[in-house]
Short mmCIF file of C-alpha atoms in Angstrom, two decimals:
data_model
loop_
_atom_site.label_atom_id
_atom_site.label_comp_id
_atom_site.label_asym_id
_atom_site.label_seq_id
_atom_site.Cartn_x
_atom_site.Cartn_y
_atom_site.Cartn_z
CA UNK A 231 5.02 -73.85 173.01
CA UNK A 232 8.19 -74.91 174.81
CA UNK A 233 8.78 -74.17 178.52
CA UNK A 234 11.06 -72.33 178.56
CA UNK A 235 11.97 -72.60 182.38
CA UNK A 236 12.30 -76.16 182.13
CA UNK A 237 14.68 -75.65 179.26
CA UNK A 238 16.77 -73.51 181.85
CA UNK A 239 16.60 -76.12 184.07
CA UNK A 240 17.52 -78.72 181.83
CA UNK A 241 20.63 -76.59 180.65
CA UNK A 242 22.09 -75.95 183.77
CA UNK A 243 21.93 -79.68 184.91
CA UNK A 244 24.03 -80.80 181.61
CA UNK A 245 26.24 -77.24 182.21
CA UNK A 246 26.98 -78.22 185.87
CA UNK A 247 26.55 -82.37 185.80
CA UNK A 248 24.07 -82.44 188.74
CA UNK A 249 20.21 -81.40 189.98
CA UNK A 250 21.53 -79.61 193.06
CA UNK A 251 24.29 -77.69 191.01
CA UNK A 252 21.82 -76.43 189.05
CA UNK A 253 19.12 -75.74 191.91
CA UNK A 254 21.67 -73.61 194.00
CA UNK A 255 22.48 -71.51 189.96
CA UNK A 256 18.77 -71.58 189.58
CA UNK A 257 18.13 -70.48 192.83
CA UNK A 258 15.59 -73.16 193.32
CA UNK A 259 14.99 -76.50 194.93
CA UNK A 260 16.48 -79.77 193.84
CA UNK A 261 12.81 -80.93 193.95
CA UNK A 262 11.69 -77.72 192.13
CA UNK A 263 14.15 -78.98 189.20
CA UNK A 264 13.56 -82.78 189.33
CA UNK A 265 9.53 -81.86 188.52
CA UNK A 266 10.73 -79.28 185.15
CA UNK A 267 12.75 -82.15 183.66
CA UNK A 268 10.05 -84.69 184.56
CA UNK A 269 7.07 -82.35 183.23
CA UNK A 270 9.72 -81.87 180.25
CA UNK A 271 10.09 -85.40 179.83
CA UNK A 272 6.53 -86.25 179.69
CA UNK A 273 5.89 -83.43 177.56
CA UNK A 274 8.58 -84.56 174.95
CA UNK A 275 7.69 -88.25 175.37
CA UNK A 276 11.05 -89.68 176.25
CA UNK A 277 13.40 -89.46 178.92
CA UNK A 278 16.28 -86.84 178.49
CA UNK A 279 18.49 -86.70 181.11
CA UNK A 280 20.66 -89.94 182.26
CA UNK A 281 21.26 -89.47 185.71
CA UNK A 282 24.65 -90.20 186.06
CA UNK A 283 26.65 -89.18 187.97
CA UNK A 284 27.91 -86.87 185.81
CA UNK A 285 24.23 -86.41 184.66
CA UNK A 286 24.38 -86.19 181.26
CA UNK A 287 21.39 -85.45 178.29
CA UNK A 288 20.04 -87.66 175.43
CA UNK A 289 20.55 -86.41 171.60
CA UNK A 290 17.04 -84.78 172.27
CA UNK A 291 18.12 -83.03 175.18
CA UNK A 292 21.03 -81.15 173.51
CA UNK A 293 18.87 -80.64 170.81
CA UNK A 294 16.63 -79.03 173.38
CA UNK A 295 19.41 -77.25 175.01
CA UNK A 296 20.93 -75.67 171.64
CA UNK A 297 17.72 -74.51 170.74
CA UNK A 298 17.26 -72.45 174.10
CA UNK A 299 20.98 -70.90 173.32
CA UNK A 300 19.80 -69.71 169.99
CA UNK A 301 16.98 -68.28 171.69
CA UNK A 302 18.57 -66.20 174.19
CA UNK A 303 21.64 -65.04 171.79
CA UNK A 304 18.33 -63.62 169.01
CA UNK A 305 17.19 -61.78 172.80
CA UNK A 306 20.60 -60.39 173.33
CA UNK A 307 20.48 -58.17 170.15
CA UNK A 308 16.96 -57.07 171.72
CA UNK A 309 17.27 -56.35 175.30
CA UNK A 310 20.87 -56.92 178.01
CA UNK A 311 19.97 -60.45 179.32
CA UNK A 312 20.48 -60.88 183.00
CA UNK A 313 23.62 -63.24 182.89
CA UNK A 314 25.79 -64.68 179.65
CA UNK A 315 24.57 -66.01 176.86
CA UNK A 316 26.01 -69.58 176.09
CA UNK A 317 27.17 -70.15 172.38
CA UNK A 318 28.27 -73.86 171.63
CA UNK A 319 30.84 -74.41 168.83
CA UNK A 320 32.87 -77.35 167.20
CA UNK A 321 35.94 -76.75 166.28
CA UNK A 322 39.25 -78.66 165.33
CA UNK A 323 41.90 -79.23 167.67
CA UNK A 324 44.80 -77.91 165.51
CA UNK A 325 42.65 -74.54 164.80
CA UNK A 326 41.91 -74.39 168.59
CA UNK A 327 46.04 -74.60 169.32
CA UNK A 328 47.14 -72.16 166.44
CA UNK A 329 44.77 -69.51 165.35
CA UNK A 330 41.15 -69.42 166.56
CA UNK A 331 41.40 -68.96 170.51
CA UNK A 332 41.46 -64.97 169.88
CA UNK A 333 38.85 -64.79 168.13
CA UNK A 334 36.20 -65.54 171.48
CA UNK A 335 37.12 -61.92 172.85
CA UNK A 336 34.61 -60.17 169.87
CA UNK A 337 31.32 -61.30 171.59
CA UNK A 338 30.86 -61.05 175.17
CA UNK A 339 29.58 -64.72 175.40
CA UNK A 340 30.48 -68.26 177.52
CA UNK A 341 31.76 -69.92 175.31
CA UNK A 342 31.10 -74.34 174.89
CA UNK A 343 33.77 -75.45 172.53
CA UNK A 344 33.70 -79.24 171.10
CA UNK A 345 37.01 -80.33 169.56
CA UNK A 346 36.19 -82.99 166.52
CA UNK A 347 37.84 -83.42 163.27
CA UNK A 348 37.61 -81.12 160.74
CA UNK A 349 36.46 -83.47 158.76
CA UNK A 350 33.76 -84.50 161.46
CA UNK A 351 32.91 -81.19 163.13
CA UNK A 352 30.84 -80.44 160.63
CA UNK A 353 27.84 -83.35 161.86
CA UNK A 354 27.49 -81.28 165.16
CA UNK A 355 25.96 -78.93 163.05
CA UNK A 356 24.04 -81.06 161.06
CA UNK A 357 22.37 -82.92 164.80
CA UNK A 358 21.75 -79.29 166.10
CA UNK A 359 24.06 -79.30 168.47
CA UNK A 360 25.94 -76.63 167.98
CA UNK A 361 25.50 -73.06 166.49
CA UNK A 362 28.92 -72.96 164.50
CA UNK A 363 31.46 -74.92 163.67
CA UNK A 364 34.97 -74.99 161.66
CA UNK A 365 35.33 -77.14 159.08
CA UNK A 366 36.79 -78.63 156.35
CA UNK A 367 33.64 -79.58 154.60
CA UNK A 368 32.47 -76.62 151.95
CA UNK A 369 29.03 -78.21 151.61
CA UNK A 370 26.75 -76.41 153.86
CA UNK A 371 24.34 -77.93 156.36
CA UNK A 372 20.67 -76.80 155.60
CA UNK A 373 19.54 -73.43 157.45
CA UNK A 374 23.38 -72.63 157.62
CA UNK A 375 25.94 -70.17 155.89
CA UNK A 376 29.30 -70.99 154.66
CA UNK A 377 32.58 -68.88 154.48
CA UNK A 378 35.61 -69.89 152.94
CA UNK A 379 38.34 -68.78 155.60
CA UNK A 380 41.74 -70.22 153.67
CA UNK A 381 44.08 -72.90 154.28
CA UNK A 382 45.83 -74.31 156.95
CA UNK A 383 49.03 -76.29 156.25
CA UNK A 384 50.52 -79.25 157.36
CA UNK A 385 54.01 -80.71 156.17
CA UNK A 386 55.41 -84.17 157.27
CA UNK A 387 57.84 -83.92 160.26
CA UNK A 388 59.89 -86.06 161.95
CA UNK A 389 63.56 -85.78 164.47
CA UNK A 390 66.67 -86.10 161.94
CA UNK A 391 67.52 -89.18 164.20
CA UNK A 392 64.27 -90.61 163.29
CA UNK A 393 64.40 -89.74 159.68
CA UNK A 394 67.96 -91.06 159.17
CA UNK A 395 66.82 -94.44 161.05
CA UNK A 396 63.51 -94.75 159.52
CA UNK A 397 63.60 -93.30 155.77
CA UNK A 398 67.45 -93.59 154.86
CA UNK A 399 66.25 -93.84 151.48
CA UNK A 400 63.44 -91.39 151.90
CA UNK A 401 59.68 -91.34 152.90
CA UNK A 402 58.69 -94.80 150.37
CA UNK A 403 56.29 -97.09 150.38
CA UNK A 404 57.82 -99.35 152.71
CA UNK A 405 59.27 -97.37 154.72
CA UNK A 406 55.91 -95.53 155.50
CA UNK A 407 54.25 -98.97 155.93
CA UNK A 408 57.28 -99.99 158.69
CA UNK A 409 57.83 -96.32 160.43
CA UNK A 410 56.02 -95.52 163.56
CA UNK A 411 53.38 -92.60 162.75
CA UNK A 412 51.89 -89.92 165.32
CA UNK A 413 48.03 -90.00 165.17
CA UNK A 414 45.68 -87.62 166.44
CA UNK A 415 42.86 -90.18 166.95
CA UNK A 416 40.58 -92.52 165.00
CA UNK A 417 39.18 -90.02 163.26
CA UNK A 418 42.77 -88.44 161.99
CA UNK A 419 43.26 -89.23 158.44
CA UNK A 420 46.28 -86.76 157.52
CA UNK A 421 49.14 -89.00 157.95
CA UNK A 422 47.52 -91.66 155.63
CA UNK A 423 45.85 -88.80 153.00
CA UNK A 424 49.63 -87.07 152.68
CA UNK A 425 51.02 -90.53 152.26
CA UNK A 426 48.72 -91.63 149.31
CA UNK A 427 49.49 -88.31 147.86
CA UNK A 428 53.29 -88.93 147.94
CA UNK A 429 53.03 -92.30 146.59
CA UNK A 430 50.05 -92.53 145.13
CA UNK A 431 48.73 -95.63 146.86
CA UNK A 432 46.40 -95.73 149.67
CA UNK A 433 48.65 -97.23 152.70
CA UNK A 434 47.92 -99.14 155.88
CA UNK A 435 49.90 -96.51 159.03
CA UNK A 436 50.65 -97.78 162.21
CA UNK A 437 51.59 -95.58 165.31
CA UNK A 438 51.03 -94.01 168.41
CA UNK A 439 47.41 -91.97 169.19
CA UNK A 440 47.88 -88.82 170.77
CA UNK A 441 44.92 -87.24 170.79
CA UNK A 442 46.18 -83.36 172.20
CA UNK A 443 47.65 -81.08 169.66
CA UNK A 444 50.65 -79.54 171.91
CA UNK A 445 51.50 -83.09 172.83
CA UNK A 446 50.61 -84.52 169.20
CA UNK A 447 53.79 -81.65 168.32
CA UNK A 448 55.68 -82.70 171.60
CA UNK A 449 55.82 -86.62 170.57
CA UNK A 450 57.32 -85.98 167.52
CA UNK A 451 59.68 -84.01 168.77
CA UNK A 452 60.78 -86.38 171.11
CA UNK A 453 61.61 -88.68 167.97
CA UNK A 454 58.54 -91.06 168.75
CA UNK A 455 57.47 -90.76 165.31
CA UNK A 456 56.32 -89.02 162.35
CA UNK A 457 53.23 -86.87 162.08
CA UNK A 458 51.76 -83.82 160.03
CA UNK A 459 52.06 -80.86 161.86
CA UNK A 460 50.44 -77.03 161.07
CA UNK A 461 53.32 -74.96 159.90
CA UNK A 462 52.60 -72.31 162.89
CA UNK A 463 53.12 -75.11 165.13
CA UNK A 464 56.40 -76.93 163.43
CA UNK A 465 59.22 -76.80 166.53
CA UNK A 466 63.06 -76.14 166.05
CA UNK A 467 65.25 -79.27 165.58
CA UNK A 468 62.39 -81.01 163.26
CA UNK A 469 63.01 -81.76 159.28
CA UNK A 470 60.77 -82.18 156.67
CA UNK A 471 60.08 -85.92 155.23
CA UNK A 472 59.62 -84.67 152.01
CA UNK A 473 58.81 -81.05 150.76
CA UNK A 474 55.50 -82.06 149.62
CA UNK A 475 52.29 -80.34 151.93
CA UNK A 476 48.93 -81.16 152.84
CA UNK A 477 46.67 -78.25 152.44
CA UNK A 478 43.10 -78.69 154.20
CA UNK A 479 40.93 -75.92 153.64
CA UNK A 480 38.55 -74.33 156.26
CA UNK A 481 35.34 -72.88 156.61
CA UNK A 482 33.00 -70.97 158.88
CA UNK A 483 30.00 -72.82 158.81
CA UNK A 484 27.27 -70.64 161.05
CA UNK A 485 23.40 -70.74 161.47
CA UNK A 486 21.83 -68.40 159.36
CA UNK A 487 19.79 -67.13 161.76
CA UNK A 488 22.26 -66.11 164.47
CA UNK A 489 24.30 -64.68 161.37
CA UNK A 490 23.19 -60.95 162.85
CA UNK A 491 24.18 -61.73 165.92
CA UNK A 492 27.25 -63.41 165.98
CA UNK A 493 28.61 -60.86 162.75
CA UNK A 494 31.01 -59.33 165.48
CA UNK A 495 32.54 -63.15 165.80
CA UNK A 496 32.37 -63.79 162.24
CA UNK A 497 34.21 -60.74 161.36
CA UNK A 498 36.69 -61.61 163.83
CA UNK A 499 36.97 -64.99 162.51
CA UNK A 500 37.50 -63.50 158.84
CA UNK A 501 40.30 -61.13 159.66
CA UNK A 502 42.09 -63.78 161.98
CA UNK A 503 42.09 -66.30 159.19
CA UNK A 504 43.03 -63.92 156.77
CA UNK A 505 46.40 -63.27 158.77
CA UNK A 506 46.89 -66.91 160.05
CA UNK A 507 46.06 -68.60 157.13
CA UNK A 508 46.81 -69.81 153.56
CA UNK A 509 44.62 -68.41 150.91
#
């Protein structure tokens, strides 16, 4: 049997960063906290918390810490819980910045959102650290549901200027290889997938990481390069490289277990796709 105190303890010191931070939410002592986590710790057999500052928890500890969510949001259908329920979710940056932010008001919830790549969000899942996720994976983690929500669209976009300077004979193969791209991060592989589609080779891209959507949008603007952008988010003054898309598709991945609870969300999540997105 977990203890469940101690799991409060230990998620309000990775919530707030500190011991005292989450003493004075706990209404306890510091030293009333320090002996949960270390009776936690031996009772687990490993040390969970690194003490920072910003403390911050081990694998096992947000393991720990997910596990205590899902057990308070299964209470909430039961009985009104005496302050909010926490519900972690990954989701992608682009889905963040377009369509899902509305979608929060159906549940009466705090909300923990961790931006990955759709093409990553779904391991946060799979490590149980998270309840939810959007993804572009259709291959569901074990224990977990998956529902199709549609397709988002990105097309290749680029400043006139920069098209005209870059690609005077179009977006080819050397051209790509030479021109200055806009990347999200490391992880962002939708400049190089669109460009093997358009020319059928896989290519080595170069270019600036901006890891922000708005700004991501706001370089290319600004004629620092070419990037894929969601249609909702394509600005005024930007042309197309080439007519060709990229369609990823996305899906609500959700515990099955907190599928009663969180329906309200994932009906809201269903309708907002359904206006918002490709089918």
């Amino acid at each position: 049997m977990l203890d469940y105190p101690a799991l409060a303890a230990l998620s309000e010191i990775l919530r707030l960063g500190s011991f005292e931070a989450a003493a004075s939410s706990l209404g306890v002592t510091p030293s009333a906290i320090s002996q949960r986590i270390k009776t936690l710790e031996e009772r687990m057999g490993e040390v969970l918390i690194h003490r920072g500052p910003p403390a911050r928890g081990t694998d096992k500890a947000l393991r720990l810490v997910q596990h205590l969510d899902q057990v308070r949001l299964l209470e909430r259908q039961l009985a009104p819980q005496d302050r909010p329920t926490l519900l972690r979710l990954a989701v992608n940056a682009d889905s963040l910045a377009t369509w899902f932010l509305p979608v929060l008001g159906a549940l009466d919830l705090i909300y923990d959102l961790v931006l990955d790549d759709q093409d990553h969000s779904r391991d946060w899942l799979r490590q149980g650290q998270v309840s939810a996720a959007i993804s572009a994976e259709p291959q569901a983690v074990p224990g977990c549901d998956v529902i199709a929500l549609g397709r988002m669209r990105y097309l290749a976009m680029a400043t006139p200027a920069f098209i005209a300077r870059h690609f005077p004979d179009g977006p080819t193969e050397a051209a790509l290889r030479a021109a200055p791209a806009v990347i999200f991060n490391q992880k962002d592989a939708a400049q190089s997938r669109w460009a093997e589609a358009l020319t059928g080779r896989r290519l080595h891209l170069s270019g600036h990481r901006i890891p922000a959507s708005e700004a991501f949008a706001q370089a290319v603007a600004l004629g620092l390069g070419w990037g894929m952008i969601p249609e909702a988010m394509i600005r005024p003054g930007l042309a197309p490289l080439s007519p060709l898309p990229l369609d990823v598709p996305l899906y609500w991945h959700i515990q099955r277990a907190l599928k009663p609870a969180l329906a309200p969300l994932t009906a809201a999540i269903r309708k907002r796709a359904a206006a918002e997105l490709r089918p």
